[in-house]
Coordinates of C-alpha atoms and ligand atoms in Angstrom, one line a residue:
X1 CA -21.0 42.1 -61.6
X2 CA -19.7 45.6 -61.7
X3 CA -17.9 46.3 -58.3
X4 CA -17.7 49.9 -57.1
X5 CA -16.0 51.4 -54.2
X6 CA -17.5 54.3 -52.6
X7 CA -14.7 56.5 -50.2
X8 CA -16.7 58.5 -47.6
X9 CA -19.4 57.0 -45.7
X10 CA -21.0 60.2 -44.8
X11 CA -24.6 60.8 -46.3
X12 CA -23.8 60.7 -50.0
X13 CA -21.5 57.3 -49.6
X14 CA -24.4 55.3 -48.0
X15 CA -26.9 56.6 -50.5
X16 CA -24.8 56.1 -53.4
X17 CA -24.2 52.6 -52.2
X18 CA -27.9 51.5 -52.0
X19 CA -29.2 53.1 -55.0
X20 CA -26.0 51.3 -57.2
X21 CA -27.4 47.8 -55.6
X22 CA -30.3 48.7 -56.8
X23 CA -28.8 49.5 -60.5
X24 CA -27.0 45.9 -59.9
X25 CA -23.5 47.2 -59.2
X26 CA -21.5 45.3 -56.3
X27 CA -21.1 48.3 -54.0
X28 CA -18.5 49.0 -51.0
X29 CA -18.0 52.2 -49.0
X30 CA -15.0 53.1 -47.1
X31 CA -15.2 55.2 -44.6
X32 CA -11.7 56.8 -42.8
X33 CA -13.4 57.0 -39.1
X34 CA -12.7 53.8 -37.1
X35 CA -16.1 53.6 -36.3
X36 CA -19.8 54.8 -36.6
X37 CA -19.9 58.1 -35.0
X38 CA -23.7 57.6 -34.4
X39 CA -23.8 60.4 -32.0
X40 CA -22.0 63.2 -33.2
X41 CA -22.2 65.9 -35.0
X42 CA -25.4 68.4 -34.7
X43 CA -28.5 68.7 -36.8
X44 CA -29.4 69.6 -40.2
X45 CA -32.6 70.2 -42.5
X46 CA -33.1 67.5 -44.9
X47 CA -34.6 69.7 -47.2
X48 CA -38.0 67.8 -48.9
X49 CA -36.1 68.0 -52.8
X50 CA -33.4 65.1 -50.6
X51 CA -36.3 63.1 -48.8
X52 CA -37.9 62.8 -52.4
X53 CA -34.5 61.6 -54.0
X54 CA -34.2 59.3 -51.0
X55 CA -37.6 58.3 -51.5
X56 CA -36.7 57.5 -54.9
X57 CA -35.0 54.4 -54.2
X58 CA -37.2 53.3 -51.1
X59 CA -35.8 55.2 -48.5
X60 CA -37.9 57.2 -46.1
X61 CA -36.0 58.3 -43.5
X62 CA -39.3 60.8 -41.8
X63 CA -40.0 59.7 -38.2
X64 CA -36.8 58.3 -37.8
X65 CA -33.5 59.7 -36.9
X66 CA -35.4 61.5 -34.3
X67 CA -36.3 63.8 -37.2
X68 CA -39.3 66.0 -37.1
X69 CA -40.7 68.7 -39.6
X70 CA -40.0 72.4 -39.7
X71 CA -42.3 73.9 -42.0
X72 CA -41.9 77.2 -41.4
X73 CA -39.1 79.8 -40.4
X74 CA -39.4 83.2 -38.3
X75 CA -36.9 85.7 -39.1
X76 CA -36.3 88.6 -36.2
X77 CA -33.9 91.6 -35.7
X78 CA -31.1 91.4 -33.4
X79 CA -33.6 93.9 -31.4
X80 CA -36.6 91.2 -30.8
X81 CA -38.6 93.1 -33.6
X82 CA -40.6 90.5 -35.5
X83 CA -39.1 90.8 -39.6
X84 CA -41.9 88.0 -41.0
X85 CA -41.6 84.4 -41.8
X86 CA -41.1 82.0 -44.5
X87 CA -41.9 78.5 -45.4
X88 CA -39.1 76.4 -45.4
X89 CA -38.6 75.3 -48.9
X90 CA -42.0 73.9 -50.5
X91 CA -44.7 71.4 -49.3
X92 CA -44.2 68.9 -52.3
X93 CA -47.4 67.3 -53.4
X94 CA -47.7 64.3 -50.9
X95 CA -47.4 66.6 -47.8
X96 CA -43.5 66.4 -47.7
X97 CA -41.8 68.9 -45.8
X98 CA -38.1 69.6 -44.9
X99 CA -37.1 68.2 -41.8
X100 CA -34.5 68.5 -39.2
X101 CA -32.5 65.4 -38.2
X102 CA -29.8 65.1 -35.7
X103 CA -26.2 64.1 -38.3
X104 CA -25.5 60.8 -36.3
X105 CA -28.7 59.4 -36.4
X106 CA -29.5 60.2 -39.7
X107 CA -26.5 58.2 -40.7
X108 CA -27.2 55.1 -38.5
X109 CA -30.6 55.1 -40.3
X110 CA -28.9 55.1 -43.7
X111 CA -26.4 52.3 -42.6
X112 CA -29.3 49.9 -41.3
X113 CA -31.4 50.7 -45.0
X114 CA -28.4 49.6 -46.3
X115 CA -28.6 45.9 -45.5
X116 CA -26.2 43.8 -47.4
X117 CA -23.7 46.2 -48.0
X118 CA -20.2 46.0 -46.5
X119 CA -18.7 49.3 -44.5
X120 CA -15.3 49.3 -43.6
X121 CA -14.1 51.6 -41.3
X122 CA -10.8 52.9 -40.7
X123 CA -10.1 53.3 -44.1
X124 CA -9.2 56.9 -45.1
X125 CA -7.9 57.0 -49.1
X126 CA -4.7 58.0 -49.6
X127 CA -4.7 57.1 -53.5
X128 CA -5.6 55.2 -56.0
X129 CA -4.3 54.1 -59.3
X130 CA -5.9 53.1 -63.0
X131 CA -5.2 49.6 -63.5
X132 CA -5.6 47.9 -66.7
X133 CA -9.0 45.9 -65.1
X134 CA -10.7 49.3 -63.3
X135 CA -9.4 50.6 -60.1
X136 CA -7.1 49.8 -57.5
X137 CA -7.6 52.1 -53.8
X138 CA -4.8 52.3 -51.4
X139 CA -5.6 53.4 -47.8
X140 CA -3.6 54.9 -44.8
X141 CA -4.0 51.6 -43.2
X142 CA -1.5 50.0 -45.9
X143 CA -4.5 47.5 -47.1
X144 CA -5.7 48.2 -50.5
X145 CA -8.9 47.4 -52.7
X146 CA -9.9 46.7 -55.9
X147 CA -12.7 47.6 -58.3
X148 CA -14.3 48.8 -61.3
X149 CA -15.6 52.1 -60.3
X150 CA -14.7 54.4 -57.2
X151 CA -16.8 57.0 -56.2
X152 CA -15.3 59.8 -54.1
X153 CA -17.9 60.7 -51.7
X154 CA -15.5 61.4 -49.5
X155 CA -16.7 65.6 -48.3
X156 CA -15.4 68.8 -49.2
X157 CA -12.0 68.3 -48.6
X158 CA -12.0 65.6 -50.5
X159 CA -9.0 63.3 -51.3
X160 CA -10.0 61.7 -54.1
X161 CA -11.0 65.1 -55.6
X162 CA -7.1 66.0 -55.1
X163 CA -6.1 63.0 -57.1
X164 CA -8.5 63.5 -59.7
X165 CA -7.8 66.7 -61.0
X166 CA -4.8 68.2 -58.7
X167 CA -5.3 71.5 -59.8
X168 CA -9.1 71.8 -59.2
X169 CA -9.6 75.0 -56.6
X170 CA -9.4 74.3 -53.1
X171 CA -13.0 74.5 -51.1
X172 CA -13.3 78.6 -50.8
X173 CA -13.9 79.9 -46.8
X174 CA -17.2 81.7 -46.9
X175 CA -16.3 84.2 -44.3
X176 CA -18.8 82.5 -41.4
X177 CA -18.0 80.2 -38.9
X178 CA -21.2 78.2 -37.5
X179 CA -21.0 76.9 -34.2
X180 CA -23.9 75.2 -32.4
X181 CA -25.0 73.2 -29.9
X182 CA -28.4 71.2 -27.6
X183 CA -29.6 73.5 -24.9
X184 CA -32.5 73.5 -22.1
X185 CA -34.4 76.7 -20.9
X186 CA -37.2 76.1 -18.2
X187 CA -38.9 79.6 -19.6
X188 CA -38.7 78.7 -23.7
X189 CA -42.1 77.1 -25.4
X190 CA -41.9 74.4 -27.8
X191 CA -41.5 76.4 -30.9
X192 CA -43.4 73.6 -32.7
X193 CA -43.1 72.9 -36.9
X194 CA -41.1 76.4 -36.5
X195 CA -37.6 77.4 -36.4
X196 CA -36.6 81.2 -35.7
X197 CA -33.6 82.9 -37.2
X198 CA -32.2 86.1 -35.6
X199 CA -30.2 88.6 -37.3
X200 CA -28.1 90.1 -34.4
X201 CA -25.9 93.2 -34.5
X202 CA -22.8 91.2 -34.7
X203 CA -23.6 87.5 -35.5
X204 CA -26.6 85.1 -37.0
X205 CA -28.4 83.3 -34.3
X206 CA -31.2 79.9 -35.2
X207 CA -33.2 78.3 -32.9
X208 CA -35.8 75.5 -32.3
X209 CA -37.3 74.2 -28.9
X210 CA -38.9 70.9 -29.0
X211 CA -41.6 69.5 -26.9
X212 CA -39.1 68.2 -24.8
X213 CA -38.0 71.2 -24.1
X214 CA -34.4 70.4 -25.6
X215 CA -33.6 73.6 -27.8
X216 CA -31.3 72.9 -31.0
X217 CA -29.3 75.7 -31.4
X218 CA -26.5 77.3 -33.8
X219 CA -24.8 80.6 -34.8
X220 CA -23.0 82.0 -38.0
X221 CA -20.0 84.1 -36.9
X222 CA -18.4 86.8 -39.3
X223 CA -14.5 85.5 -39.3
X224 CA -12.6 88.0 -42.1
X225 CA -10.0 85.3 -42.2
X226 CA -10.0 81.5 -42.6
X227 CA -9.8 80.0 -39.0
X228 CA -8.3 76.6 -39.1
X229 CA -10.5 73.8 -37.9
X230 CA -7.8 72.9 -35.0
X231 CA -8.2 76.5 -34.1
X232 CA -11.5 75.9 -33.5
X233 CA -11.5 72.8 -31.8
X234 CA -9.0 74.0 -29.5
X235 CA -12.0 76.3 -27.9
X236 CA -12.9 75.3 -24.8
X237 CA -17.2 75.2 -23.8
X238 CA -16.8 77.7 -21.3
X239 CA -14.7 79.9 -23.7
X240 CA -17.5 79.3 -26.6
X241 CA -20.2 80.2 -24.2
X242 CA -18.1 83.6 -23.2
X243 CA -17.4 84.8 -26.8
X244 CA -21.2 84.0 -27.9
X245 CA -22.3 86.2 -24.8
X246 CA -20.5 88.6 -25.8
X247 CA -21.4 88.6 -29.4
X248 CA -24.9 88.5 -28.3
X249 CA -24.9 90.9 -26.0
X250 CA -26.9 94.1 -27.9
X251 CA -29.7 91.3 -29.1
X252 CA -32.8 89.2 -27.7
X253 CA -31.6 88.0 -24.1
X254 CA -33.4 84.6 -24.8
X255 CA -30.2 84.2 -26.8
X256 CA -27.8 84.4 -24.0
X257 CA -30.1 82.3 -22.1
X258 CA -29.9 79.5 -24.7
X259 CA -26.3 79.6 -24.9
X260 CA -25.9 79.9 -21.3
X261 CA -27.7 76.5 -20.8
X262 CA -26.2 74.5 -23.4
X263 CA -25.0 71.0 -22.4
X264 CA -22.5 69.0 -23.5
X265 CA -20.3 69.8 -26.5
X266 CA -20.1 73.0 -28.8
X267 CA -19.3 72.4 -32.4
X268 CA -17.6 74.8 -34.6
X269 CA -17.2 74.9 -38.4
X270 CA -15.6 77.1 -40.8
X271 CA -18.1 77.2 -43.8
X272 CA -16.7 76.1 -47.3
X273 CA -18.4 76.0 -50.8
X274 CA -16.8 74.9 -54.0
X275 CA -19.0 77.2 -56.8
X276 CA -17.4 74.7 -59.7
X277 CA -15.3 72.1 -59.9
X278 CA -13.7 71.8 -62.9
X279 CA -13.4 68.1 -63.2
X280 CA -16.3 65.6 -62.0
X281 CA -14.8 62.6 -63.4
X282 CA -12.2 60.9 -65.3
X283 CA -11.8 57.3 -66.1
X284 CA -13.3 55.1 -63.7
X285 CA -13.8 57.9 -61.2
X286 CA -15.9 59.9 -60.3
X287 CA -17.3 62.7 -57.3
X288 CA -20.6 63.4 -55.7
X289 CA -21.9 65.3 -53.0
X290 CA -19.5 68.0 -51.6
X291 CA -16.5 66.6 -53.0
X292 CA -17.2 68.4 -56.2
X293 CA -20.1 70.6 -54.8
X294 CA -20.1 71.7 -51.4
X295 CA -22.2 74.5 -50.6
X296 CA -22.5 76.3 -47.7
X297 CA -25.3 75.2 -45.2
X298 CA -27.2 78.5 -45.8
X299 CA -29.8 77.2 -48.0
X300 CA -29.5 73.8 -46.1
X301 CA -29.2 71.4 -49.4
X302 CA -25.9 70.3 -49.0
X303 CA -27.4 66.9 -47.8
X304 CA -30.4 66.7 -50.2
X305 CA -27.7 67.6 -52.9
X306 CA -25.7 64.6 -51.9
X307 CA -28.6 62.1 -51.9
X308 CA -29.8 63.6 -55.3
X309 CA -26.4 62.8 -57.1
X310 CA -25.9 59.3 -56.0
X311 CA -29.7 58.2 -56.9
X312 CA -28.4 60.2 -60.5
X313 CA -25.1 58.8 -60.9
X314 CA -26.6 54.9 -60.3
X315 CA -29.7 55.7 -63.1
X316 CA -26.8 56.9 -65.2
X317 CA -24.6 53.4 -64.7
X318 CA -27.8 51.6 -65.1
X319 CA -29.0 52.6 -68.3
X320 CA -26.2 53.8 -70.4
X321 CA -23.6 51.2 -71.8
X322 CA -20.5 52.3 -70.4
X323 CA -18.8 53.8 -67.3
X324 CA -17.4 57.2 -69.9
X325 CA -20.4 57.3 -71.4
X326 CA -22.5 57.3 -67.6
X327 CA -20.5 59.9 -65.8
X328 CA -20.9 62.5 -68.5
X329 CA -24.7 61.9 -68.7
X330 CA -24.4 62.5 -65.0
X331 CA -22.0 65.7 -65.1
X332 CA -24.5 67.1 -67.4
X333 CA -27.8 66.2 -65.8
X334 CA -26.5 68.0 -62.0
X335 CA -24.0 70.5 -62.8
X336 CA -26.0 73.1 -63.5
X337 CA -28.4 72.7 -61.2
X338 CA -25.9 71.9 -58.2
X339 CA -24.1 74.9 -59.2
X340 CA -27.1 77.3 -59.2
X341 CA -27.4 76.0 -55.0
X342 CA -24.1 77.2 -54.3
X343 CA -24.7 80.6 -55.8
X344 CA -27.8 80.5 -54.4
X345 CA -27.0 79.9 -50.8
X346 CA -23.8 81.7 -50.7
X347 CA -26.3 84.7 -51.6
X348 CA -28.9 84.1 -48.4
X349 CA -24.9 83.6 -46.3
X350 CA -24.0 87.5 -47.8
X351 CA -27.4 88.5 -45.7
X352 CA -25.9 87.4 -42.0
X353 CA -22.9 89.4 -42.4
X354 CA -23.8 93.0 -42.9
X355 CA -22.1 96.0 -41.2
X356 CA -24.1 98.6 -39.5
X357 CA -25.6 100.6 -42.6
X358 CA -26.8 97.7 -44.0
X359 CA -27.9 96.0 -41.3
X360 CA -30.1 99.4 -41.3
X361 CA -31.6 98.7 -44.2
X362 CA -31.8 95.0 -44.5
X363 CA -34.1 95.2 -41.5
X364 CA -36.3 97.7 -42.6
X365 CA -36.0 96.0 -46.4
X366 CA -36.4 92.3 -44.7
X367 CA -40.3 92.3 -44.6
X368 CA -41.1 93.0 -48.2
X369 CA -38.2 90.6 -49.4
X370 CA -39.6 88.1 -47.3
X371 CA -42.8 88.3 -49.0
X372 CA -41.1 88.1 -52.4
X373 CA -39.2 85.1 -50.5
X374 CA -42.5 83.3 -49.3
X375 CA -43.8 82.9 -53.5
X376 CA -43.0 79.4 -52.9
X377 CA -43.3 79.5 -57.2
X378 CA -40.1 81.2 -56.6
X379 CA -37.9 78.4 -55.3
X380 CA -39.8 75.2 -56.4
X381 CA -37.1 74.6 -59.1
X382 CA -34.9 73.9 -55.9
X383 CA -37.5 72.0 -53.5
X384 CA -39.8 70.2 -56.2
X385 CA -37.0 68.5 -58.0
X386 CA -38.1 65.6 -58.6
X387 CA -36.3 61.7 -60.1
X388 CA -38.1 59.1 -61.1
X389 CA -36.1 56.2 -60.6
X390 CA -38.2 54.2 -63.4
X391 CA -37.6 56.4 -66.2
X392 CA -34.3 55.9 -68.5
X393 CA -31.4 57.8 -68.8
X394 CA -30.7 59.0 -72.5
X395 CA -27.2 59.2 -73.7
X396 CA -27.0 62.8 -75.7
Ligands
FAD401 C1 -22.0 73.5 -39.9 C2 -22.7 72.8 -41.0 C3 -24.1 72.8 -41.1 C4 -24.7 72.2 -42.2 N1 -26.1 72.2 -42.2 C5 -26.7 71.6 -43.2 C6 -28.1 71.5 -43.3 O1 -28.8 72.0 -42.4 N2 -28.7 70.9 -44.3 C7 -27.9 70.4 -45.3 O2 -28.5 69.8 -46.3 N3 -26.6 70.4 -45.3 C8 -26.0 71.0 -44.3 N4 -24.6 71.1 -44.3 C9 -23.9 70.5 -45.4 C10 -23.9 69.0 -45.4 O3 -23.4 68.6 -44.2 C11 -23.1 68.4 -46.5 O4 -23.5 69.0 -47.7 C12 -23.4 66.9 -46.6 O5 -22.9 66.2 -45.4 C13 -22.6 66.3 -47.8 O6 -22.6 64.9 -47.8 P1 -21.4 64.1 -48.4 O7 -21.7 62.7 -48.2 O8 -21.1 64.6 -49.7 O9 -20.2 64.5 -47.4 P2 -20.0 64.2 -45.9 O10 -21.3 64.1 -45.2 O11 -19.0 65.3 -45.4 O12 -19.3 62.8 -45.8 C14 -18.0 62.6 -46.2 C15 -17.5 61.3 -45.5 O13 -16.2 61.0 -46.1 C16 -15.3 60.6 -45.0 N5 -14.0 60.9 -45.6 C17 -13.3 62.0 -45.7 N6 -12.1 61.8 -46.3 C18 -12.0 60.5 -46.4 C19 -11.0 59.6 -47.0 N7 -9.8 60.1 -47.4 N8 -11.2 58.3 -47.0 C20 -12.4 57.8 -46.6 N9 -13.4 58.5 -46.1 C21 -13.2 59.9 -46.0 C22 -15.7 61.5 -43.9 O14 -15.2 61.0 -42.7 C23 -17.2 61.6 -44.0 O15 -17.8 60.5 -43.3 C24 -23.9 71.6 -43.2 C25 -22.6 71.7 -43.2 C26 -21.9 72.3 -42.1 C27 -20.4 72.3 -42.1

């Protein structure tokens, strides 16, 4: 049996794993944390093209992860005037919808579907070498493994990407930083099936309250230059919380009151997309996911775009009769496609950042594009996409 190893156990890894059982390859992920972090991280939209692809091999992951639809999205000015609303991506045939899930949980989910698959943890690549039988991956740990594929799933800075094609562009720094966080407000409604989006003077501001009253919270922040992630963690809550209030203070007071009553932790990101990566695979390797596509979370399909790849890649090792012959039928069935996402949602990310003139007259533009926005005929070609797991991959 074919034996694959599969660096990165984030959301493409785990994915990728499953649906290659499925295609009767011998999978094992590697993943450089010690340990599940089933906790951490903040929320993002699954958007419903990812839950099909998921769905695709089996795996329905709505009503669990603590997920929970958002159907529809409310964009406002900085000012508290109301600009119109949007569906969120497009209600697929069966009643799908995109759905927000907190990162953590959404991976604990994926690692109990994946019954029968070995995770280690604590491995973090460091390289890996062509051997005359497949591939052999050595790890900062000094252990080492061997295989016949290896899949780097391993994120946007991805080191298997660096050893695959060395000169391949580094992950380019959008200009935002999103930060975000879990509050409570005694005075906020459940904002139910609905998240709101507020274009403030300075910064981007989302929000959803829950029936619980637990508000899920985050914020794009203009940043000219590249702040290092170390930067960012070095920012204490209180010192988040003071710079956000301060940012916010010309717009909607209900978002200083959000930030104000955050609990716990406030994460901060700096915002990466690759637009095209010059070299998906070579040899007995190859990249999904963000490793050779990240895109920024604008559009939020970086997840959906990861689960798409790894139930394509598998059909492609399935049905055609070599590993060569498999990653180029995958390279050419999702480049274009992954690469129109990027462009696309590093567009909607140009929107958050505008100086004063055209803040000006993206606010008074904002209502009619949002009713060219809401043709849902529009965007199907990103939310409808659809993979049929049954039907065979062709080799031209
Ligand atoms: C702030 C923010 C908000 C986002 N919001 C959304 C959203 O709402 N919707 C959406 O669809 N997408 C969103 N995204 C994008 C989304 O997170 C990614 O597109 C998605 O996680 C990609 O999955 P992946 O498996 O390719 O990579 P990842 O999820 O990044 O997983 C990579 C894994 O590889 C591991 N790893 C890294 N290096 C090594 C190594 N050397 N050896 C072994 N393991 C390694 C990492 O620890 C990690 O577990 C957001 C991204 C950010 C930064």
């Amino acid at each position: 049996m074919t034996k694959a190893l599969i660096i990165g156990g984030g959301i493409g890894g785990p994915v990728a794993a499953m649906a290659l059982q499925r295609a009767g390859i011998e999978p094992v992920v590697y993943e450089a944390y010690d340990r599940p972090a089933d906790y951490a991280g903040l929320f993002l939209n699954i958007a419903s093209n990812g839950l099909d692809a998921l769905r695709a091999i089996d795996i329905d992951v709505a009503g669990r992860a603590d997920g929970f639809p958002i159907p529809r999205l409310v964009m406002w000015s900085g000012t508290g005037k109301r600009l119109g609303e949007v569906a969120n991506g497009v209600r697929l045939a069966d009643g799908t919808v995109s759905m927000c899930v907190r990162r953590g949980l959404l991976q604990r989910v994926l690692r109990e579907e994946a019954q029968g698959i070995a995770f280690e943890y604590g491995k973090r690549l460091e390289s890996y070498t062509v051997t005359a039988g497949g591939v052999e991956a050595r790890f900062a740990d000094g252990t080492r493994a061997a295989g016949d594929i290896l899949i780097g799933a391993d994120g946007s800075h991805s080191r298997t990407r660096q050893i695959l094609a060395p000169v391949s562009p580094e992950p380019s720094f959008t200009g935002l930083v999103s930060v975000g966080g879990y509050s409570h407000s005694a005075s906020l409604a459940p904002t139910t099936n609905t998240q709101h989006l507020v274009f403030g003077k300075r910064a981007f501001f989302g929000y959803l309250v829950r029936e619980s009253g637990e508000i899920y919270w985050f914020a794009n922040l203009y940043y000219p230059d590249e702040p290092t992630r170390q930067s960012l963690a070095g920012v204490s809550v209180s010192e988040w919380k003071r710079r956000l209030t301060e940012l916010f203070a010309d717009d909607m007071p209900l978002i200083r009151e959000i930030i104000d009553g955050t609990t716990g932790e406030i994460g901060a990101y700096p915002v990466h997309d690759i637009p095209t990566s010059p070299v998906w695979h070579r040899g007995p390797v190859a990249l999904l996911g963000d490793a050779v596509h990240a895109t920024s979370p604008n559009a939020g399909q970086g997840a959906a775009l990861a689960c798409e790849d790894a139930v394509v890649l598998a059909k492609c090792l399935r049905d055609l009769p070599d590993t060569a012959s498999a990653f180029a039928a995958y390279e050419r069935l999702r480049r274009a496609r992954v690469e129109k996402v990027v462009a696309y949602s590093r567009r909607l990310g140009n929107a958050k950042t505008a100086g004063p003139v055209a803040r000006f007259f993206r606010d008074l533009m904002m209502p009619l594009a949002l009713k060219i926005f809401a043709n849902e005929k529009a965007h199907a070609w990103m939310y409808t996409h659809h993979i049929d797991w049954n039907e065979k991959v062709g080799s031209a």
